[in-house]
Amino acid sequence: MFRLLDIELHKLKYSRSAKILTITYFILITFIALIASIEFDLGQIHFRLADQGIFNFPFIWHFNSYIAALLKLFLAIVIVSMMSNEYSNRTLKQNLIDGLSKKEFVLSKFLTVVLFSIISTFFLFLVSLILGYSFSDYTEISIVFSDMEYLLGYFIKLLGFFSFCMFIGILIKRSAFALGFLFIWWVLENIVSGILTWRIFRDSDIAESIVQFFPLASMSNLVIEPFSRLNFIQTAATQIGSELDKDYGVHWYQLLIVLVWTFLFVFFSYKLLKRRDL
């Protein structure tokens, strides 16, 4: 297992674009701290985001997981490029000639996906911990380490998304077209979701119960937007007579759906590679 991972890391070591994108991704996560300095001036209303409790424990785990997940495209490009380079540089064929089986090849890619997800989650944990202790009004241990399920949701979300990117990279071979396919898939999911909601069922609850099984939608559901949890948003909603009763939790069945998709992406990657004449 470590031998397979070492092979992939050796390839990435000599990829300049992969190193730039990966470093950029982690730098952008650290830039979450800059949000604390953003100050809004809306007439007589003046407020700074950091003063609204976005870095308070345990809310910070939800907020940072959501923001960091928006940046996952940087590592997605690395995953897709990692696959396309195997074809363009003919390293895939060379690996197979050197004795690596197709099963081991797919496993090596998946192990890289797992490693990226673990490192990203651990890095986010450290950044959130530092920001939390710097800005949070609550630093009791019981509060600090509550709501940690958002980090688990973030990890599974990355695992599923990167596995999807791996499958697309094997399916399409070229990184630009693979990323284009990813965007088209996202658009199609939203179109189907709209049709189910407004044309077929005309009931958002029924439509959502179906859409939650879509690949990208299931990943998105793991860490939903945290902004409506903020006190000033809740207060504003109450003043206009609206109630925000969203379910912000990370549920076991949502994790299970994404894990099933992750397994299917890896399985179909292997089946596709096994049938393909290289």
C-alpha angles and dihedrals in degrees: 000000000000089000090057092048091048090055092055095045089050090056093048091048090069096042108099094189092051091052093048094049093045093049090046090053094054093043090053090052089056088050088069083090089068088067086072090066096051110113124189122211110194105167106283092354116092123173141154119219093229089058091057093070100255090136096044118117125278096013091062091071090060096041097047093043090055095046094045091049089059088062095053091103089081092063090038088062089052091052094047092045090048088060098041091049089058088065100037094046093038090229090133092062091043092052090052091048089051090058104268111139121223089246091055090046093056090043091054090054092047091049088055089051090051091048093051090049094049094047092046092050093047091047091050089049091055094045092048092047092052094045092045094053089045098051110011122111089207121060103158111132093235090056097039094057098040121104090030088144087088089069089051089050089049092051094049090045091056092044092054095042095048091047088053089051090050091053092048090048091055092043099050102023096204118087098215093052091042092055089046089053090050090055092046090050090053091050092048092051090053092047092050090046090053092048091050092048102042105024113027109030103008084205118105093202094058092043092049091050088059099038092053088074094058112107101241094032091053090052092047091052092061093074112018125188113296100196097092088060092066115110096236091051091049091047093049091049091051092050092056092046098254127129122212105207101162122155104238096176129117106234129201094236090054090053090047093053092054092045090053090051089048090054091047093050091052092043094049090045089058094044091049093049092045092056096041119097107229 
